[in-house]
Short mmCIF file of C-alpha atoms in Angstrom, two decimals:
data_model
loop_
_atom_site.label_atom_id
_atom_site.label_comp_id
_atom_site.label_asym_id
_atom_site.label_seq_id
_atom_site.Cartn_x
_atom_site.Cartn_y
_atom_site.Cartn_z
CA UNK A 1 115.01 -40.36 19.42
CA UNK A 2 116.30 -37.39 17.60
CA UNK A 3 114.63 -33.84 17.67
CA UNK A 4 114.31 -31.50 15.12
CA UNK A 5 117.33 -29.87 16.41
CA UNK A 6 119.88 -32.90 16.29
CA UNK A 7 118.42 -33.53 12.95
CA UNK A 8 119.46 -30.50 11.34
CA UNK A 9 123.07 -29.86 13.75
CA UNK A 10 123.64 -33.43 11.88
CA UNK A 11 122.58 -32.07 8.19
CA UNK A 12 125.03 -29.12 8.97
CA UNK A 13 127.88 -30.98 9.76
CA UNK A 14 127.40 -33.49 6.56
CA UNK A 15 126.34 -30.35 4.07
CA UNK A 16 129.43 -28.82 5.50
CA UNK A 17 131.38 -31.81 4.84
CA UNK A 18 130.16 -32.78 1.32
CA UNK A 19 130.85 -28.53 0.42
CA UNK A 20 134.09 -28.70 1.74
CA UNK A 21 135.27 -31.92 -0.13
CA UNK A 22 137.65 -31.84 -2.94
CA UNK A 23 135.39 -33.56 -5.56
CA UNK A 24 132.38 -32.43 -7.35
CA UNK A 25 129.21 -33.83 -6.35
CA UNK A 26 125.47 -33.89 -7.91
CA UNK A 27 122.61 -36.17 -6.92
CA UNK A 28 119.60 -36.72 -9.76
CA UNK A 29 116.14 -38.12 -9.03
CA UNK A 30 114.57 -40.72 -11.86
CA UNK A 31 113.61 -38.26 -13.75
CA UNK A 32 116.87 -36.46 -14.30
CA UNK A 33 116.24 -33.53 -12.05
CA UNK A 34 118.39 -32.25 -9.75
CA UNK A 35 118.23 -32.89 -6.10
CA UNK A 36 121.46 -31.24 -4.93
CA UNK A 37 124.35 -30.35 -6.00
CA UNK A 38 127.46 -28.67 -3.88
CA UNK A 39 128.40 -25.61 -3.79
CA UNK A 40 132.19 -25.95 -5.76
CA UNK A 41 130.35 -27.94 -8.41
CA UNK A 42 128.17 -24.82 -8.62
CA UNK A 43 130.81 -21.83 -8.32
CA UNK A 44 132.92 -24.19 -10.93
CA UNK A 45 129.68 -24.06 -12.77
CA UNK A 46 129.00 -20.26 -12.83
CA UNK A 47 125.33 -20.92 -10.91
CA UNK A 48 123.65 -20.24 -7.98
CA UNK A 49 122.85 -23.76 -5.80
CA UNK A 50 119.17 -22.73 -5.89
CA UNK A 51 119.35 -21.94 -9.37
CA UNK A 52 120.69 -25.35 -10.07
CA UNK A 53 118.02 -27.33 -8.01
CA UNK A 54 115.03 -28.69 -9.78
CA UNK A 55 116.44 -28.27 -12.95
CA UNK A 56 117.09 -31.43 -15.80
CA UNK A 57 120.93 -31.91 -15.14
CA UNK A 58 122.01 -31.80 -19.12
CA UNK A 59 120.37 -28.17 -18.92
CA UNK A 60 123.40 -27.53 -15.95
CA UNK A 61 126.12 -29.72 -16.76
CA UNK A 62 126.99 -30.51 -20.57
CA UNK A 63 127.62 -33.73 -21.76
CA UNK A 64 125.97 -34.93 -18.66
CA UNK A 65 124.71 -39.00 -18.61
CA UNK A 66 123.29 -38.69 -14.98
CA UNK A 67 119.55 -38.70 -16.15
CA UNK A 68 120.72 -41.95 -18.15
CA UNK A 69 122.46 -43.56 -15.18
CA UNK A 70 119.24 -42.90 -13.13
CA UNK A 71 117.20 -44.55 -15.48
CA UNK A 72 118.96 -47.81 -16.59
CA UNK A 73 120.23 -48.49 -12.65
CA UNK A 74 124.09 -49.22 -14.40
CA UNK A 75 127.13 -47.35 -12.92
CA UNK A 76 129.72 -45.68 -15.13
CA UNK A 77 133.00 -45.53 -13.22
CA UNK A 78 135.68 -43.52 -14.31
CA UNK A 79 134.51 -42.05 -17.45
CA UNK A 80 135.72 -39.24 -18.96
CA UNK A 81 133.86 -36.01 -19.33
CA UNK A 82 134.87 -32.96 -20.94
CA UNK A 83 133.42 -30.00 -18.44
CA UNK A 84 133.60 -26.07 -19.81
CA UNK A 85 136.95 -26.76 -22.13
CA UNK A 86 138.22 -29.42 -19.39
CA UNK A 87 138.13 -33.48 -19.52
CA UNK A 88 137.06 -34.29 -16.42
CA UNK A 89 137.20 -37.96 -14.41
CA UNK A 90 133.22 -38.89 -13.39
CA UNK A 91 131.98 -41.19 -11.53
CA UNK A 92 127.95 -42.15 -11.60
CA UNK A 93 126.16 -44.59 -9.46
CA UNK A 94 122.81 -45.33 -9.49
CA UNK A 95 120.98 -44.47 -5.83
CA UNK A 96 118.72 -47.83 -4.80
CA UNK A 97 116.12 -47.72 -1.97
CA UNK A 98 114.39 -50.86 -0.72
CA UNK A 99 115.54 -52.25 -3.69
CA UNK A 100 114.01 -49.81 -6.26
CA UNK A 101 115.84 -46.99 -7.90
CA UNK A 102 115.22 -43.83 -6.49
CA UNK A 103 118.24 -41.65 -8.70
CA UNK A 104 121.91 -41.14 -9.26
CA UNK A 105 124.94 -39.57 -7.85
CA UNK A 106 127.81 -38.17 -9.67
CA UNK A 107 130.97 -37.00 -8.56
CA UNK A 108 134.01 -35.56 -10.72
CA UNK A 109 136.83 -36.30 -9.42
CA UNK A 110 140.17 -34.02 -9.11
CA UNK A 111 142.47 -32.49 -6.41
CA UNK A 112 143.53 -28.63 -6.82
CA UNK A 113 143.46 -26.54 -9.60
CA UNK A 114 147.10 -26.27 -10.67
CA UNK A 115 147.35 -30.04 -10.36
CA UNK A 116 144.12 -30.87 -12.40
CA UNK A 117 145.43 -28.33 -15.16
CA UNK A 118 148.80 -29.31 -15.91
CA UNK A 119 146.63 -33.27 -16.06
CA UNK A 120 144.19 -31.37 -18.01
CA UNK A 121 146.74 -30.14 -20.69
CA UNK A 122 148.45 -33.40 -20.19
CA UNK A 123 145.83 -35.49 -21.64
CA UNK A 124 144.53 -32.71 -24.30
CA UNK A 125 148.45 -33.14 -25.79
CA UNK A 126 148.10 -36.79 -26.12
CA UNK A 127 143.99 -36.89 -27.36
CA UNK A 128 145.14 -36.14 -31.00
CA UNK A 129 147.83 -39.13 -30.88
CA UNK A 130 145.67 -41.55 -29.77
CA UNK A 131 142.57 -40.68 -32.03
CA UNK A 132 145.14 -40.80 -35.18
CA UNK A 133 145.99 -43.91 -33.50
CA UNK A 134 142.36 -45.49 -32.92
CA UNK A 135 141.40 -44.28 -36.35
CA UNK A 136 144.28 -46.26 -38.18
CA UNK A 137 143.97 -49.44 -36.71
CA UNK A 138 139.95 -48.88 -37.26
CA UNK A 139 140.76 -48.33 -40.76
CA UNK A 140 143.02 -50.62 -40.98
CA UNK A 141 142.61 -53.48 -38.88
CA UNK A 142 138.75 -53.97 -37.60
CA UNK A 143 135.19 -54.19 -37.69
CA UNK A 144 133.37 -51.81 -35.94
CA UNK A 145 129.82 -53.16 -36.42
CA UNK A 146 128.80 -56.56 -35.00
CA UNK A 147 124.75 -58.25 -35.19
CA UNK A 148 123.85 -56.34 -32.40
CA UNK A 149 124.34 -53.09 -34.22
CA UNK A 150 122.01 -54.57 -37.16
CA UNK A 151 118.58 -53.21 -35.40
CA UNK A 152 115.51 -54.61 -37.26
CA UNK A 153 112.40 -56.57 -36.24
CA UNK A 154 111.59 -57.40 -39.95
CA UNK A 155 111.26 -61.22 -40.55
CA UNK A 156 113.86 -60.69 -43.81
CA UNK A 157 116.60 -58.82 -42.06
CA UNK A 158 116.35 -61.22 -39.00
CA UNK A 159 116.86 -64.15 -41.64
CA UNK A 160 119.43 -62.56 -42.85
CA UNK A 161 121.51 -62.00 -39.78
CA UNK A 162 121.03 -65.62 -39.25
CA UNK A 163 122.59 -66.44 -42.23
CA UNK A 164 125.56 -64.35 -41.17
CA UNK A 165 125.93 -66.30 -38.92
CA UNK A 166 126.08 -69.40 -41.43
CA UNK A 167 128.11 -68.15 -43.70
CA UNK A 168 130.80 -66.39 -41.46
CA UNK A 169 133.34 -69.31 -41.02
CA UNK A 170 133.73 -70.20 -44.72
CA UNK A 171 135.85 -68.13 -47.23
CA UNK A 172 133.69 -68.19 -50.28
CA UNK A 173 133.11 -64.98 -51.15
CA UNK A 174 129.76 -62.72 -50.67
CA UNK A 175 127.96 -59.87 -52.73
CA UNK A 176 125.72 -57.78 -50.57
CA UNK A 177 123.05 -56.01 -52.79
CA UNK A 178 120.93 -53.07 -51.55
CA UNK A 179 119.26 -49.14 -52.22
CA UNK A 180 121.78 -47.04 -50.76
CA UNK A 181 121.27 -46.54 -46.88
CA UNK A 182 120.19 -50.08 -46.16
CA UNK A 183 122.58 -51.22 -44.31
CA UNK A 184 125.32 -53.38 -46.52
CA UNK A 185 128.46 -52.16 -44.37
CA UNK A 186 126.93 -53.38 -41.64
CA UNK A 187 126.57 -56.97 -42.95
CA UNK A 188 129.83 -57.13 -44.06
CA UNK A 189 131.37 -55.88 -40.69
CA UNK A 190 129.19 -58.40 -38.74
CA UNK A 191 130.11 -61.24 -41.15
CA UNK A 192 133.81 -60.60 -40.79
CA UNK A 193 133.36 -60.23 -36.64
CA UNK A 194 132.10 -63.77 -36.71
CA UNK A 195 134.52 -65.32 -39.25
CA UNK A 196 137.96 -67.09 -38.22
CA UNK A 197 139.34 -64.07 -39.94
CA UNK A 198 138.23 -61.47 -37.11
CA UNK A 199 141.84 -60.85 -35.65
CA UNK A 200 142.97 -59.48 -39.01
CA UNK A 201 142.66 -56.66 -40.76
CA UNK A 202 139.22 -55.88 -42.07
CA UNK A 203 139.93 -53.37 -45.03
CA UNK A 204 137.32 -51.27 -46.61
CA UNK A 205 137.48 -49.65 -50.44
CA UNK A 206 135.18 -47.71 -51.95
CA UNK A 207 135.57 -48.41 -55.35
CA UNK A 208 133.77 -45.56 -56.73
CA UNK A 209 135.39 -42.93 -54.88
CA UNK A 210 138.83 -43.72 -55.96
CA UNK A 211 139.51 -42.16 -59.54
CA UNK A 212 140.37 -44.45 -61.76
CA UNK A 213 144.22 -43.53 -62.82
CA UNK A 214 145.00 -44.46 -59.24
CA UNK A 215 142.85 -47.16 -58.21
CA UNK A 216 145.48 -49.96 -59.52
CA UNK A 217 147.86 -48.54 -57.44
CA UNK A 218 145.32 -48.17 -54.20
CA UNK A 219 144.42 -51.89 -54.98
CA UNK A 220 147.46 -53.50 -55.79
CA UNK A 221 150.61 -50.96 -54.16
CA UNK A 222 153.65 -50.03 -56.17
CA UNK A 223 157.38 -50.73 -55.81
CA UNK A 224 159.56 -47.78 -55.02
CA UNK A 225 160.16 -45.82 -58.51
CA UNK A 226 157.11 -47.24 -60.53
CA UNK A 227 156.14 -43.94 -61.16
CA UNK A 228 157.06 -40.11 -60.99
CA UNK A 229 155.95 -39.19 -57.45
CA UNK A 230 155.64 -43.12 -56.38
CA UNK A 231 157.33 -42.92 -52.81
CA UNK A 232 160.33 -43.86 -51.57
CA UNK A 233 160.26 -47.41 -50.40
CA UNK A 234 157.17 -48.21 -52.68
CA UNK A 235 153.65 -48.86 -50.93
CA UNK A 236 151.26 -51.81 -49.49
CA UNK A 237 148.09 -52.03 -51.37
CA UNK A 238 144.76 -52.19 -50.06
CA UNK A 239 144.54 -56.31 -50.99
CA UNK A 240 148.36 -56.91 -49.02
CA UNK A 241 147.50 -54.73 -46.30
CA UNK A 242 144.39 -57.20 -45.63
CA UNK A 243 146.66 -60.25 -45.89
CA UNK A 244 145.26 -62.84 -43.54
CA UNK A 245 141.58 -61.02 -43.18
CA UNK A 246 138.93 -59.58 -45.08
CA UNK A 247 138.82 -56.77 -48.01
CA UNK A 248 135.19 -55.33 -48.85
CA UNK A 249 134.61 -53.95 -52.11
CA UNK A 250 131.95 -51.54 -51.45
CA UNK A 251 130.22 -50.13 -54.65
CA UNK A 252 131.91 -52.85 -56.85
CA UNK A 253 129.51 -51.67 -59.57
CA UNK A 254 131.56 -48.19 -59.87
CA UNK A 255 134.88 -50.53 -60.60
CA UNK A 256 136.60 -49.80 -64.32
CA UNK A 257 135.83 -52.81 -66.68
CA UNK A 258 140.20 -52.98 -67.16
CA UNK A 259 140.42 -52.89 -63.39
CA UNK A 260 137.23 -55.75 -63.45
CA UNK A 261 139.88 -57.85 -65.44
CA UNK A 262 142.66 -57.24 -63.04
CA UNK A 263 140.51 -57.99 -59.85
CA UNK A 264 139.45 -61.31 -61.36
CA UNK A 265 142.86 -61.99 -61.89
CA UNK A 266 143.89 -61.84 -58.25
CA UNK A 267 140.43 -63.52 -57.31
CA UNK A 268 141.42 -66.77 -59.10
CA UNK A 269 144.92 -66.64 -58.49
CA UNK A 270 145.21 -65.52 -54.77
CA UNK A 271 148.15 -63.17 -56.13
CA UNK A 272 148.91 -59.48 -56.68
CA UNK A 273 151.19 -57.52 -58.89
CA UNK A 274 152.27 -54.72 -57.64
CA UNK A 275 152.50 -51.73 -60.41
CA UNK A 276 156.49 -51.85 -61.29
CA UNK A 277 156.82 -55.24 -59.56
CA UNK A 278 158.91 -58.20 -61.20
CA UNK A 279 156.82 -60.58 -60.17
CA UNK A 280 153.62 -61.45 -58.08
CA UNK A 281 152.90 -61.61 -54.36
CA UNK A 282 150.97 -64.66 -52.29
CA UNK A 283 147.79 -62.75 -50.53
CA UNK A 284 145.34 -64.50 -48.63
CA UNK A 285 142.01 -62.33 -48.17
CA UNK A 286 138.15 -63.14 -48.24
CA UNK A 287 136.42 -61.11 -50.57
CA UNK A 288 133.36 -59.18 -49.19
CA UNK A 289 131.48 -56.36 -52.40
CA UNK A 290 128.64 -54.66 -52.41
CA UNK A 291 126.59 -53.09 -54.86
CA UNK A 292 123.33 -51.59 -55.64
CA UNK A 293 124.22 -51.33 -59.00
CA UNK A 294 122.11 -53.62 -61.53
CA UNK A 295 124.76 -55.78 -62.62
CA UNK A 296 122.88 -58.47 -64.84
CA UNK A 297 122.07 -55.16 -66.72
CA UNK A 298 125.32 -53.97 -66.87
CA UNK A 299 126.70 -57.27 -68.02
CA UNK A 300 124.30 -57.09 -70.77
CA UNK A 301 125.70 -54.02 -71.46
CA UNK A 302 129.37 -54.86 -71.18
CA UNK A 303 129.69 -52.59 -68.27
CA UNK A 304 130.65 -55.62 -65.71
CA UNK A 305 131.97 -58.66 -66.49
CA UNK A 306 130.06 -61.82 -66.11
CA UNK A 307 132.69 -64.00 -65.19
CA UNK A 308 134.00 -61.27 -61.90
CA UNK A 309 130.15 -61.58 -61.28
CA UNK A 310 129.94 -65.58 -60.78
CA UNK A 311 132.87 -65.32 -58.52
CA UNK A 312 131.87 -62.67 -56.14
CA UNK A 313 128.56 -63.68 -56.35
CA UNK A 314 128.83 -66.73 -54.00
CA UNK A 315 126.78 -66.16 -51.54
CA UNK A 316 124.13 -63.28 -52.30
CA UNK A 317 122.99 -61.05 -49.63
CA UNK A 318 119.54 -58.99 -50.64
CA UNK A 319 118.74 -56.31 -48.52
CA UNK A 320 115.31 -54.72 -48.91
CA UNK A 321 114.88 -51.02 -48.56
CA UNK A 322 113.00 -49.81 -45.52
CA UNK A 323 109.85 -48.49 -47.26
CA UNK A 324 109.23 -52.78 -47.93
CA UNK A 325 109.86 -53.40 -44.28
CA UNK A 326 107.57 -50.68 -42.56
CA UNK A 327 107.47 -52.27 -39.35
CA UNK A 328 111.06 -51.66 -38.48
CA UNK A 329 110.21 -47.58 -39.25
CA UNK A 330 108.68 -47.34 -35.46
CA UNK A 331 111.60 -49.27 -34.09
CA UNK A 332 114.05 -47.31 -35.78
CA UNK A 333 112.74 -44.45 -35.19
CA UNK A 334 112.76 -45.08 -31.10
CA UNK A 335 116.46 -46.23 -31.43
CA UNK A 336 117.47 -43.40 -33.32
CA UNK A 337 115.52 -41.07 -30.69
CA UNK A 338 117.06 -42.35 -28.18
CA UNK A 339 120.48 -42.61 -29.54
CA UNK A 340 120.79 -38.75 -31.01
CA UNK A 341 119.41 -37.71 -27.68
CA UNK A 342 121.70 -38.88 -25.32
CA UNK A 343 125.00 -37.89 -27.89
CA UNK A 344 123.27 -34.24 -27.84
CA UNK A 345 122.59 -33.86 -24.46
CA UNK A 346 118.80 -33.68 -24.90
CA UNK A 347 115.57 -35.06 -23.27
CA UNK A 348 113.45 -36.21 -25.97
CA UNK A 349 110.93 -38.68 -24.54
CA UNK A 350 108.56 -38.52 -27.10
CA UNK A 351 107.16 -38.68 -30.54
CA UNK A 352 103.84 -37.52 -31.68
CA UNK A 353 101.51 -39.58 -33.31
CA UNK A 354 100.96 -37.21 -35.96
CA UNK A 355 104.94 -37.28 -37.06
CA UNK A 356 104.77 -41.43 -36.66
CA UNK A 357 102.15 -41.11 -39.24
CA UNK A 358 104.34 -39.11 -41.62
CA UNK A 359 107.12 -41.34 -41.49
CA UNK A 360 104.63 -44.29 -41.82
CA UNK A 361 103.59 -42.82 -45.11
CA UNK A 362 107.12 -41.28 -46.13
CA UNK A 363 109.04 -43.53 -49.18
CA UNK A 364 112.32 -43.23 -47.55
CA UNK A 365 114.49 -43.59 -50.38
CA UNK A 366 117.28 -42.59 -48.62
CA UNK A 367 116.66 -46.07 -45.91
CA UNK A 368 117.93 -45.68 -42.72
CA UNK A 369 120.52 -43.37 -43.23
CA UNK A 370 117.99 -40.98 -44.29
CA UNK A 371 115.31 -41.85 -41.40
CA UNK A 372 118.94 -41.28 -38.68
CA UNK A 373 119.58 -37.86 -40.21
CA UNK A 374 115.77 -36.94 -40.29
CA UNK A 375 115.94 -37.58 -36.54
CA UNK A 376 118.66 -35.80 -35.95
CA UNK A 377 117.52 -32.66 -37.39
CA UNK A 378 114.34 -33.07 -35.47
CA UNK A 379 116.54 -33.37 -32.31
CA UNK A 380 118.09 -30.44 -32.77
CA UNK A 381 115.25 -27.86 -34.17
CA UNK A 382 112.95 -29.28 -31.23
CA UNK A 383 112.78 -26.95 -28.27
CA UNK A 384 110.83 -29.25 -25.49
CA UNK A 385 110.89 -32.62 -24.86
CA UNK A 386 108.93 -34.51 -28.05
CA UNK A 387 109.12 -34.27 -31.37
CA UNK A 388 106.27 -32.72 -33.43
CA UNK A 389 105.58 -31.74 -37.49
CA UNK A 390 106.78 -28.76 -36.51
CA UNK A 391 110.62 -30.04 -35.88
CA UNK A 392 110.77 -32.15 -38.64
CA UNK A 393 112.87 -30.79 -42.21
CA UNK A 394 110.89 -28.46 -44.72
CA UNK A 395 111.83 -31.48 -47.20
CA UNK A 396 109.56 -34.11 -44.97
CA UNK A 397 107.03 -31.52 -43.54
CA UNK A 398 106.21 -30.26 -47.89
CA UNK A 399 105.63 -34.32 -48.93
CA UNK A 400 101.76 -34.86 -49.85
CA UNK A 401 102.28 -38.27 -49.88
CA UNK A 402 102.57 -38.53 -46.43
CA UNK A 403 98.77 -36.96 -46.27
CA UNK A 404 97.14 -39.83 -47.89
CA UNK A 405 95.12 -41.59 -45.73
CA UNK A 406 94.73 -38.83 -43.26
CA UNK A 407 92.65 -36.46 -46.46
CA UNK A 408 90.40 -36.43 -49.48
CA UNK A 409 91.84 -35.66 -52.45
CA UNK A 410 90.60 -32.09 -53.00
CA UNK A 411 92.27 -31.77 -49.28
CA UNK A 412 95.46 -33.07 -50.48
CA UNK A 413 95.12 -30.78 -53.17
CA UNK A 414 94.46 -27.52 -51.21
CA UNK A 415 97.32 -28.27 -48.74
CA UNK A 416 100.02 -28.72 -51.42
CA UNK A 417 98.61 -25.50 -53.44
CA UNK A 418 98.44 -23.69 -49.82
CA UNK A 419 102.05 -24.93 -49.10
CA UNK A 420 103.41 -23.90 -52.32
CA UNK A 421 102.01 -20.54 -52.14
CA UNK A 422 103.50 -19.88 -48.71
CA UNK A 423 106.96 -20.83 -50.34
CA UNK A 424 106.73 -18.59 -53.08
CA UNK A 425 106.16 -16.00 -51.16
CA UNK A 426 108.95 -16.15 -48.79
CA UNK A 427 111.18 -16.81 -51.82
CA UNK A 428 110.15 -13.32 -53.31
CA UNK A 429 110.07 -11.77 -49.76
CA UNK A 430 106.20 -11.36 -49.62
CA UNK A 431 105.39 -9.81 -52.94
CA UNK A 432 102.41 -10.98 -54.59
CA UNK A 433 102.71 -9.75 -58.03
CA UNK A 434 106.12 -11.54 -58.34
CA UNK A 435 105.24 -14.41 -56.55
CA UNK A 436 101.96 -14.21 -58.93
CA UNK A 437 103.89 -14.13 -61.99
CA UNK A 438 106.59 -16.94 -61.05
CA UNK A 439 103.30 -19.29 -59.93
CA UNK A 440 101.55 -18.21 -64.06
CA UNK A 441 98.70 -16.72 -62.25
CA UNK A 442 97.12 -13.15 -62.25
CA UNK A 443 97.24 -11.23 -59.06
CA UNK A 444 93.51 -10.99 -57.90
CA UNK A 445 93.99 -14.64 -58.26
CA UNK A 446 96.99 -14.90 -55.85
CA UNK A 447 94.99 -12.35 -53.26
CA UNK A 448 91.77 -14.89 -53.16
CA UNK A 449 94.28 -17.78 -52.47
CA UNK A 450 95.89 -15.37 -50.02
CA UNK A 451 92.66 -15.16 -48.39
CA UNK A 452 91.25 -18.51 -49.21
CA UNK A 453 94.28 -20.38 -47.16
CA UNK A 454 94.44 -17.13 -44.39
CA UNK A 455 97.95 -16.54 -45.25
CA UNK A 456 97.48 -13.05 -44.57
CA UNK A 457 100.55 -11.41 -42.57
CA UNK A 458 101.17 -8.11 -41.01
CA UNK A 459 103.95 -7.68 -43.59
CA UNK A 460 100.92 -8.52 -46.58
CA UNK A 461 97.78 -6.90 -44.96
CA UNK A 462 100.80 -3.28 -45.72
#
């Protein structure tokens, strides 16, 4: 049996060991604190090892995923980490006793310092190449977004990501209607994953950012001289370049009526003209829009044509805006937590019940792309580790809608008055009488308000 003396000869020797080693090293409990951490990971660092100990390792070592590894029990080998203005190699492996997780460790891996930099400026050189070269062919040639990334427990969106999955092998085309924010590139990407088509380009247009003079030519491509400026060689449009795949139309309802004409054209004939061509081009593409324009209005009103409407409007796709699904909101909203936290480096674990019940009451007319960037901010203007009113945006924080339910009427009433009075004033830097004036009240009236809602400062008691 060992005494207390053999016990800590034999934590010398391996502390000595593990300090002396070439790689980094960092061990995390469960709950993302660190346990220890050697002493070259520290000098690298700039912090004392006792400094370092206790502390939540993304508050000692940016873009850290150690608390994450601790908690899901999944290794990440060989990632790489970028460390102080240097992409490091980690490794992190989840720490199991008995069978049950007990933490992490993480180790970065390099040799000596004039080696690691001249592999350091190695790969910062060739970073820009291969993110121009990722970005084309994701462009150009893919789907990023599969069913998985469609996250909804509403009984309509799960219907309609089984009907993807119907309607993915065919070739008939699809119209994908929805508010803005919903969620239609998402369908579109998922339908083309699944289709026969999925090793082909999958090539997005947004028809109503293109102006119109040179939408034709983004469309359709041009032969070499078509036009002053056309360049040399001529250029693929957006329909050739998807030869073999899928093209989605996104915001068809923006689209030039003369352009509608042309785009039924090649719809019916499976053909394209090039602008300055002598004659048309075979092209073989499935035809994916989306919209949330009205378009039987706008065919009423000879703003889309009826007949490009019956033949993209094969298959319809209706997406309903989040404010008719409201149980997805609390879903979202964890996902969204949980997915700005870990790309910012911060702990969130919770929400308070008080913000759950201002989203619950919230319109969202912006859908889920305005519930991910309300998040977001709320990620970032949070100091601890949950969200409260106080780190959500002004816009959210000043709705009275959200208050119904919670407060009367005449409440309601007196908090938006109260909260309209305390922006006035910081808009004309704390003076009444101006504030008074822009509000068309007189300025005994402003003071009793002043002292009604106790918005009396230092800077207004002067």
């Amino acid at each position: 049996m060992l005494n207390d003396v053999d016990v800590q000869y034999k934590n010398d020797i391996l502390e000595t060991i593990i300090d002396s080693a070439y790689e980094w090293i960092v061990v995390v409990n469960t709950e993302g604190n660190i346990v220890y951490i050697n002493k070259n990971y520290c000098q690298f660092l700039e912090i004392e090892q006792e400094e370092a100990l206790g502390k939540h390792v993304s508050k000692v070592i940016e873009n850290s995923r150690m608390h994450i590894v601790a908690k899901s029990g999944k290794e990440e080998i060989a990632d790489l980490q970028y460390i102080k203005g240097n992409y490091m190699i980690a490794n992190r492996i989840p720490i199991f006793s008995d069978g049950k997780l007990i933490g992490a460790l993480g180790t970065v891996i390099f040799r000596d310092t004039k080696e690691w930099n001249k592999m350091n400026s190695h790969i910062k050189s060739l970073m820009p190449k291969l993110q121009t070269y990722l970005q084309d062919w994701e462009d150009n040639n893919g789907a990023k977004y599969t069913l998985q990334d469609i996250k909804s427990i509403s009984p309509h969106i799960l219907q309609l990501k089984e009907k993807v999955k119907n309607v993915a092998s065919g070739n008939i085309s699809v119209l994908i209607r929805g508010e803005s924010g919903t969620g239609k590139e998402l369908f579109a990407h998922s339908i083309h994953h699944l289709s026969p088509r999925s090793h082909h380009p999958f090539i997005k247009v947004n028809c109503g950012a293109i102006p119109e003079h040179l939408l034709e030519s983004e469309l359709f491509g041009y032969e070499e001289g078509a036009f002053t400026g056309a360049k040399k060689g001529g250029k693929k449009g957006k329909f050739l370049l998807a030869h073999g795949g899928t093209i989605f139309l996104d915001e068809i309802g923006d689209m030039p009526v003369n352009m509608q004409v042309k785009l039924l054209r090649v719809l019916q004939e499976k053909e394209v003209e090039p602008v300055g061509a002598v004659k048309p081009i075979p092209v073989d593409v499935r035809v994916i829009a989306a919209t949330n324009r009205p378009l039987e209005k706008m065919i009423e009103e000879k703003r889309f044509r009826e007949d490009l409407f019956y033949r993209i409007n094969v298959i319809p796709f209706k997406i309903p805006p989040l404010r008719e699904r409201p149980e997805d909101i609390p879903h979202l909203t964890d996902f969204f937590l949980e997915k700005i936290s870990r790309r910012a480096g911060k702990r969130i674990t919770m929400i308070d019940e008080e913000v759950r019940n201002v989203f619950n009451q919230h319109s969202w007319p912006g859908n889920l792309r305005e519930l991910e960037n309300v998040i977001e901010a709320a990620v970032h203007l949070t100091d601890g580790e949950r969200i409260t009113i106080s780190s959500l945006p002004e816009s959210l924080k000043g709705d009275p809608k959200i208050l119904i339910g919670q407060l009367s009427l005449k409440e309601i009433l007196e908090e938006t008055e109260k909260r309209i009075i305390e922006r006035t004033l910081e808009q004309f830097h704390q003076d009444k009488l101006e504030a008074a004036k822009a509000l068309g009240i007189s300025k005994s009236s402003m003071y009793d308000k002043i002292k009604k809602y106790r918005l009396e400062t230092e800077e207004l008691q002067a």
